[in-house]
PDB file of C-alpha atoms in Angstrom:
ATOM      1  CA  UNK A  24      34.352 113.970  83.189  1.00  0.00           C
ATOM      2  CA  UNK A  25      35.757 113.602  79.333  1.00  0.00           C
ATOM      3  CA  UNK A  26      38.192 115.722  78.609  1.00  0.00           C
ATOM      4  CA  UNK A  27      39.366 116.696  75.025  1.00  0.00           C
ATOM      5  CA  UNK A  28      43.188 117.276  74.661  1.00  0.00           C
ATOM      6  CA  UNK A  29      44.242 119.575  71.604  1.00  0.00           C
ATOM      7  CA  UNK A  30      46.478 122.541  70.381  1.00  0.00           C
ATOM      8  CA  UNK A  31      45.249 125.939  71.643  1.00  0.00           C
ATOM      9  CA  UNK A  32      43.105 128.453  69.814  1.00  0.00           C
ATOM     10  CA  UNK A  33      44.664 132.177  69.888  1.00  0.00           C
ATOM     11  CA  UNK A  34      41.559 133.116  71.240  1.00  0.00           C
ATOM     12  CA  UNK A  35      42.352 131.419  74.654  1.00  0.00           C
ATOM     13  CA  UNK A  36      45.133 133.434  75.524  1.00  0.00           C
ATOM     14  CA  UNK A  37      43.277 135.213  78.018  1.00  0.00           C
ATOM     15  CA  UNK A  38      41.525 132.181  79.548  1.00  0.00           C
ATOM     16  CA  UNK A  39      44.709 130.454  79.192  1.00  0.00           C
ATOM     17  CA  UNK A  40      47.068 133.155  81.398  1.00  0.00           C
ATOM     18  CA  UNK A  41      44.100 133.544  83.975  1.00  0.00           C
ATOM     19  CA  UNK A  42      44.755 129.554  84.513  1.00  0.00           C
ATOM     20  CA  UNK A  43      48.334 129.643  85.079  1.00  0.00           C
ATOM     21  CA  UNK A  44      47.790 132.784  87.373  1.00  0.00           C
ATOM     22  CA  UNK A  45      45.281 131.360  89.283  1.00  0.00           C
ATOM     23  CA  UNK A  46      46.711 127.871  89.403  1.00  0.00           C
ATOM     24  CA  UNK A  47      49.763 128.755  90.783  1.00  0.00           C
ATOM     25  CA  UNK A  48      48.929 131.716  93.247  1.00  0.00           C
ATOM     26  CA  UNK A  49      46.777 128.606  94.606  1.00  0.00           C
ATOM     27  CA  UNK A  50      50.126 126.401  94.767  1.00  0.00           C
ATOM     28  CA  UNK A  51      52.748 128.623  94.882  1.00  0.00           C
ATOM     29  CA  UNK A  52      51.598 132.253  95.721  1.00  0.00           C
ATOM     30  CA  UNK A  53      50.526 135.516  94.218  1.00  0.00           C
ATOM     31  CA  UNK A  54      54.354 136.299  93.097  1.00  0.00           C
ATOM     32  CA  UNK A  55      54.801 132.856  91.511  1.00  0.00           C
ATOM     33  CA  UNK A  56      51.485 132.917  89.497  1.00  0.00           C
ATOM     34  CA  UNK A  57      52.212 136.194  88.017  1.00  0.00           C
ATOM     35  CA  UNK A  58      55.296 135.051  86.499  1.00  0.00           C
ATOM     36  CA  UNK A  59      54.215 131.406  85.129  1.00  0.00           C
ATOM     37  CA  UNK A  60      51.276 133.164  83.668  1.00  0.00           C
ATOM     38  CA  UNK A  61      53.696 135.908  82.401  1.00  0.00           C
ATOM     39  CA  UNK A  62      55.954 133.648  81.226  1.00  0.00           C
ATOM     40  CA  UNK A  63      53.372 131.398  79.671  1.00  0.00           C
ATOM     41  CA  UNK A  64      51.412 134.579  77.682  1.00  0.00           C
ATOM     42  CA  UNK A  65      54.491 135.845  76.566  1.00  0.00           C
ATOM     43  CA  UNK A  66      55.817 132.630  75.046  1.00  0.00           C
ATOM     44  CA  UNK A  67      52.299 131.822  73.390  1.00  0.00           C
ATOM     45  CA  UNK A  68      52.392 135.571  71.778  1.00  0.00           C
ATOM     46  CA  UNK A  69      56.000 136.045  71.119  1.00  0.00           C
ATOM     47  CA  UNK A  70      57.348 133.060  69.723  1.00  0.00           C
ATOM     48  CA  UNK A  71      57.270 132.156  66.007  1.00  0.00           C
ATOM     49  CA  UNK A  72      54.657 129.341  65.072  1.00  0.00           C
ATOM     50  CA  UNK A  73      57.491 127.088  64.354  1.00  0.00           C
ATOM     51  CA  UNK A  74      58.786 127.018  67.804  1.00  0.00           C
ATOM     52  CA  UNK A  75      55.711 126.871  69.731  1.00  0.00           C
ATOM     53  CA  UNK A  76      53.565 124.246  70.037  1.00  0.00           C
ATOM     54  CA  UNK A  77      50.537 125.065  73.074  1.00  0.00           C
ATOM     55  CA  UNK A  78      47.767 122.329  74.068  1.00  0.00           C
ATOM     56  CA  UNK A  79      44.784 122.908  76.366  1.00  0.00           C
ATOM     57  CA  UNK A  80      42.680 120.077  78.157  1.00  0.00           C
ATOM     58  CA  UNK A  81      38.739 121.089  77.813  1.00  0.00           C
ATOM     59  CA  UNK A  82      35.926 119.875  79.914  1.00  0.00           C
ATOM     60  CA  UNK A  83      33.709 120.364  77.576  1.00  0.00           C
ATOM     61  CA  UNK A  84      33.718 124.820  77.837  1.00  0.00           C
ATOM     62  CA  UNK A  85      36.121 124.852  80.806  1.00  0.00           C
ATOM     63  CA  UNK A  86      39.599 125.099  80.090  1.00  0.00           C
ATOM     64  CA  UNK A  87      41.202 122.258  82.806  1.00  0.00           C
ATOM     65  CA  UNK A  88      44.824 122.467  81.735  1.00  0.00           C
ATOM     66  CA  UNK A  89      47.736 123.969  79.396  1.00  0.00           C
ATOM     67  CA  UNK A  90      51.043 123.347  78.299  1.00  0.00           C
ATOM     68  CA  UNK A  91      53.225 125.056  76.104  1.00  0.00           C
ATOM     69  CA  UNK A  92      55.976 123.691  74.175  1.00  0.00           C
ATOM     70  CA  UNK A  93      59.226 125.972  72.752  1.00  0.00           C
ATOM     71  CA  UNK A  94      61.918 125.083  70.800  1.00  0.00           C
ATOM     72  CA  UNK A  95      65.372 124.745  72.135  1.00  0.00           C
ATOM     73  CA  UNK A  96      68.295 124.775  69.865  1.00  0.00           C
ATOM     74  CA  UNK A  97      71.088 121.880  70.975  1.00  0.00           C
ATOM     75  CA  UNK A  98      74.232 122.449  69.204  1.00  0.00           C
ATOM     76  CA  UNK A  99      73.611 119.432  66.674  1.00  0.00           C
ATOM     77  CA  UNK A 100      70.557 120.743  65.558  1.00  0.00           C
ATOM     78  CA  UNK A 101      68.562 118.240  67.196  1.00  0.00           C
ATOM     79  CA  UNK A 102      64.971 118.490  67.002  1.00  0.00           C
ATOM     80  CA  UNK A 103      64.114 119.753  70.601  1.00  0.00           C
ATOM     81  CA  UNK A 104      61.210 121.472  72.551  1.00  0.00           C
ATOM     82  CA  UNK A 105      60.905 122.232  76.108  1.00  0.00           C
ATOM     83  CA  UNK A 106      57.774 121.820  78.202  1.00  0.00           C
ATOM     84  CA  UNK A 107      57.051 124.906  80.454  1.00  0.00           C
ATOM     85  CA  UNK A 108      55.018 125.621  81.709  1.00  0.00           C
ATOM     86  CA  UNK A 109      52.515 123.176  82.829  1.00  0.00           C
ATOM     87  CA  UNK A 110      49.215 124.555  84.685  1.00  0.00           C
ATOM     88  CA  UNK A 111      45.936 122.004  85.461  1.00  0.00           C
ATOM     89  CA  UNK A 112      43.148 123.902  87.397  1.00  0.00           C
ATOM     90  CA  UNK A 113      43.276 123.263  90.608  1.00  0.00           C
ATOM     91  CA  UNK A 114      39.655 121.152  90.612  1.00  0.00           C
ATOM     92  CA  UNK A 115      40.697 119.074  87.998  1.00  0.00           C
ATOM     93  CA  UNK A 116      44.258 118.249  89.575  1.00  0.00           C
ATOM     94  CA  UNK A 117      45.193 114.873  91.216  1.00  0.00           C
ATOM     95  CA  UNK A 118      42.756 113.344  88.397  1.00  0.00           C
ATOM     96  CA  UNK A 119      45.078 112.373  85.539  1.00  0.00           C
ATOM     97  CA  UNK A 120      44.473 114.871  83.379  1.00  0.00           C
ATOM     98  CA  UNK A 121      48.031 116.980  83.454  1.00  0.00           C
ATOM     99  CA  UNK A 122      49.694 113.611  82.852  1.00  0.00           C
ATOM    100  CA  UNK A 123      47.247 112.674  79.904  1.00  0.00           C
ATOM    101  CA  UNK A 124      47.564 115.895  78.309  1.00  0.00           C
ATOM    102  CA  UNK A 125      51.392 115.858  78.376  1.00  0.00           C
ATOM    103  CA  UNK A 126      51.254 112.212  76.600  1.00  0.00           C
ATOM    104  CA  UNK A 127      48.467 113.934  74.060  1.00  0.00           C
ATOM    105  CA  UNK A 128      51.151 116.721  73.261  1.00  0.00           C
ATOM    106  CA  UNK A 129      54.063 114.166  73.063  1.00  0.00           C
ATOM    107  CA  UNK A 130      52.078 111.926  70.418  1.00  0.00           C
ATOM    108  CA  UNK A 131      51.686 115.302  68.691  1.00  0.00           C
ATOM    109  CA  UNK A 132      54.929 116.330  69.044  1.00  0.00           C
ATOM    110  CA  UNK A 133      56.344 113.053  67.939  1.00  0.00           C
ATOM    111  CA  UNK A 134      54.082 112.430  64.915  1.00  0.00           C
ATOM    112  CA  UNK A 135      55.676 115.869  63.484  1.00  0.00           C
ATOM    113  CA  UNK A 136      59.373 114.643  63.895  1.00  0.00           C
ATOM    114  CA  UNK A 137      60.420 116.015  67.420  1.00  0.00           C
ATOM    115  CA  UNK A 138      63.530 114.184  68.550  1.00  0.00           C
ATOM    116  CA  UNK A 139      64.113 115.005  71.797  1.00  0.00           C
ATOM    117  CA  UNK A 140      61.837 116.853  74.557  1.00  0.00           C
ATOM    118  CA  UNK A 141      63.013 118.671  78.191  1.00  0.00           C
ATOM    119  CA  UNK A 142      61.454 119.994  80.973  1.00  0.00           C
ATOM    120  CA  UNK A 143      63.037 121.903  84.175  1.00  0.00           C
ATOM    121  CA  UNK A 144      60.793 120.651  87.039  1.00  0.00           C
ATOM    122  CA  UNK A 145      59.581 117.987  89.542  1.00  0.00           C
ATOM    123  CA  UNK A 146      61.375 114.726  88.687  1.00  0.00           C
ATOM    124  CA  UNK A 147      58.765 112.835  90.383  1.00  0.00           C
ATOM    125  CA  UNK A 148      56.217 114.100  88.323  1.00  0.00           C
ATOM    126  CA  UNK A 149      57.538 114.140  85.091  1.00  0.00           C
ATOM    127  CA  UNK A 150      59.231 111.148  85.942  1.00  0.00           C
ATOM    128  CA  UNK A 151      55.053 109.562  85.359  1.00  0.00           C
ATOM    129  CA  UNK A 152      55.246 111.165  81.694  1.00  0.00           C
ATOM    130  CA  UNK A 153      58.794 109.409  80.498  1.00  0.00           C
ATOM    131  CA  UNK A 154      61.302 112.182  81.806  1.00  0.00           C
ATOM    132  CA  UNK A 155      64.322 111.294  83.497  1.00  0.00           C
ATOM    133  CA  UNK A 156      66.592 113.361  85.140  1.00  0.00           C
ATOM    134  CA  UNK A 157      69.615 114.011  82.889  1.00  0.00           C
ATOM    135  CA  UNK A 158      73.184 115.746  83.593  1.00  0.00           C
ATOM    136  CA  UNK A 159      74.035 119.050  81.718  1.00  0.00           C
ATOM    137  CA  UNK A 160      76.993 116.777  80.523  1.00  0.00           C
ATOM    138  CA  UNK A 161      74.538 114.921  78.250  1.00  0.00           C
ATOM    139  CA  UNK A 162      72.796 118.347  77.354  1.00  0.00           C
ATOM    140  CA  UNK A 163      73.697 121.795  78.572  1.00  0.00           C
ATOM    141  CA  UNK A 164      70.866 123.474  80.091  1.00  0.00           C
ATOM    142  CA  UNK A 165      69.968 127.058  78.191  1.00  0.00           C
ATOM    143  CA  UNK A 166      70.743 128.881  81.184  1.00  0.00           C
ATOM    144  CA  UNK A 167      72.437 128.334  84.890  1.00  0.00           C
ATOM    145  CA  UNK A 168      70.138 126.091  86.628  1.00  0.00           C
ATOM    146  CA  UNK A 169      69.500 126.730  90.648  1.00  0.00           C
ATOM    147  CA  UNK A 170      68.234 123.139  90.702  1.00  0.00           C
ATOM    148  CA  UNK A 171      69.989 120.697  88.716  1.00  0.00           C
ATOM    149  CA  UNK A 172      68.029 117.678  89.556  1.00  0.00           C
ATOM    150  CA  UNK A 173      65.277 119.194  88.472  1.00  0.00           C
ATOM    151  CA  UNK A 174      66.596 118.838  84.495  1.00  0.00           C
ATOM    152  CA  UNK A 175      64.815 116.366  82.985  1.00  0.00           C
ATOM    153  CA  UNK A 176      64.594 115.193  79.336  1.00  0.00           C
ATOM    154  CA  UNK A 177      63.130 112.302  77.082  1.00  0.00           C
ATOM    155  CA  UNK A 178      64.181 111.014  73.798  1.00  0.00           C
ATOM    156  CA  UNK A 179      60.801 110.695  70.979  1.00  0.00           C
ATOM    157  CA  UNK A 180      63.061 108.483  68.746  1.00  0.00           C
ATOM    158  CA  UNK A 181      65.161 106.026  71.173  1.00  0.00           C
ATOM    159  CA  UNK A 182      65.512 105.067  74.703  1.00  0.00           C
ATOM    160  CA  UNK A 183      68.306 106.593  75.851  1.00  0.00           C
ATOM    161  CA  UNK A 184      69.239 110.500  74.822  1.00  0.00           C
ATOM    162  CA  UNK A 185      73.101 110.786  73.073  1.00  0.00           C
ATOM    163  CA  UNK A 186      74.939 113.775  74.868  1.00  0.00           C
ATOM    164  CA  UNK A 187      75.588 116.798  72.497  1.00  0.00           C
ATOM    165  CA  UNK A 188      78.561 118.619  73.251  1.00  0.00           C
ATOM    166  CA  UNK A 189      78.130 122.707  73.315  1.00  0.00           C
ATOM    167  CA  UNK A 190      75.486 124.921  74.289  1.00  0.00           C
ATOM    168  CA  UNK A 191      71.862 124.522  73.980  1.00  0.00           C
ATOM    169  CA  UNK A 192      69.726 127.418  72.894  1.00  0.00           C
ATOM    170  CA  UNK A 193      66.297 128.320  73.583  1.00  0.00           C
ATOM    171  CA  UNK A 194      63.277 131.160  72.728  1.00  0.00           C
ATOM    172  CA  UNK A 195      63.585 134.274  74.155  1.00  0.00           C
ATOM    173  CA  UNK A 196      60.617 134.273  76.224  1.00  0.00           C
ATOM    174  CA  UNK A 197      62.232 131.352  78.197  1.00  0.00           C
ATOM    175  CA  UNK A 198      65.883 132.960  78.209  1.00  0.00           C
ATOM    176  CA  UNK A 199      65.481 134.163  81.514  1.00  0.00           C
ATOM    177  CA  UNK A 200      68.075 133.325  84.015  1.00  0.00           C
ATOM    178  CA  UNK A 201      65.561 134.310  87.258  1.00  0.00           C
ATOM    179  CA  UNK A 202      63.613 131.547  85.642  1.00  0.00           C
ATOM    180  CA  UNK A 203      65.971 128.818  85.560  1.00  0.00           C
TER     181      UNK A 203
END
């Protein structure tokens, strides 16, 4: 298997909302996969190009994976993007290939002058891409999170990330409380 890692085309916004529904109904139910792959189409149409970044993972035609990246706005005007959502088909999972693609986009993401990156999710898993949790009194959270541990965060430019007072700001397809 070689899989190519690069941003998405607009014409994979189909393919790319049939992965996150189908990826996790498999993992997480019918109700669950429906909203990622909600939540994931809307951001990809919605937000501006400036605050979006998306990558797929291709196996050769197949689409294996997708991320999407949107900008979040911490009150010292950081450079900042969460992650969300993350989907890898479910026969390429447990293979690497979510992992690699999330250290593809993070080059990327680096390499254009990203500071600081986030991610609301499994620390365990992120925790193999460089995320670590972090308290909302090093950075606020956009919205009130129902799992707290599950903040995580990574610094592009240093090893540790400086708190920034205030509130942090994010895209309006992720400024959803029911999704936090």
């Amino acid at each position: 298997m070689i899989v190519e890692f690069k941003q998405y085309d607009a014409a994979q916004l189909q393919e790319i909302k049939t992965l996150f529904q189908n990826t996790f109904t498999d993992s997480e139910g019918e109700a669950e996969g429906k909203m990622v792959s909600e939540l994931a189409y809307e951001a990809l149409t919605t937000t501006d190009s400036q605050d979006l970044y998306g990558f797929v993972a291709m196996d050769g035609e197949t689409l294996a994976g997708s991320i999407v990246f949107t900008r979040l706005m911490p009150a010292n005007g950081a450079k900042a993007f969460l992650l969300s959502p993350v989907a890898v088909a479910t026969s390429y999972q447990k293979q690497g290939v979510g992992s690699a693609l999330i250290n593809a986009a993070l080059d990327v993401l680096k390499s254009e002058g990203v500071e600081l990156v986030f991610t609301y999710g499994d620390p365990n898993y992120y925790g193999r891409v460089g995320f670590k949790q972090i308290s909302e009194d090093v950075v606020k959270a956009p919205c009130k999170l129902s799992f707290p541990e599950g903040w995580l965060g990574q610094s592009l430019v240093s090893k540790e990330i400086e708190a920034i007072a205030g509130e942090t700001g994010c895209v309006a397809a992720m400024n959803k409380p029911e999704i936090w």
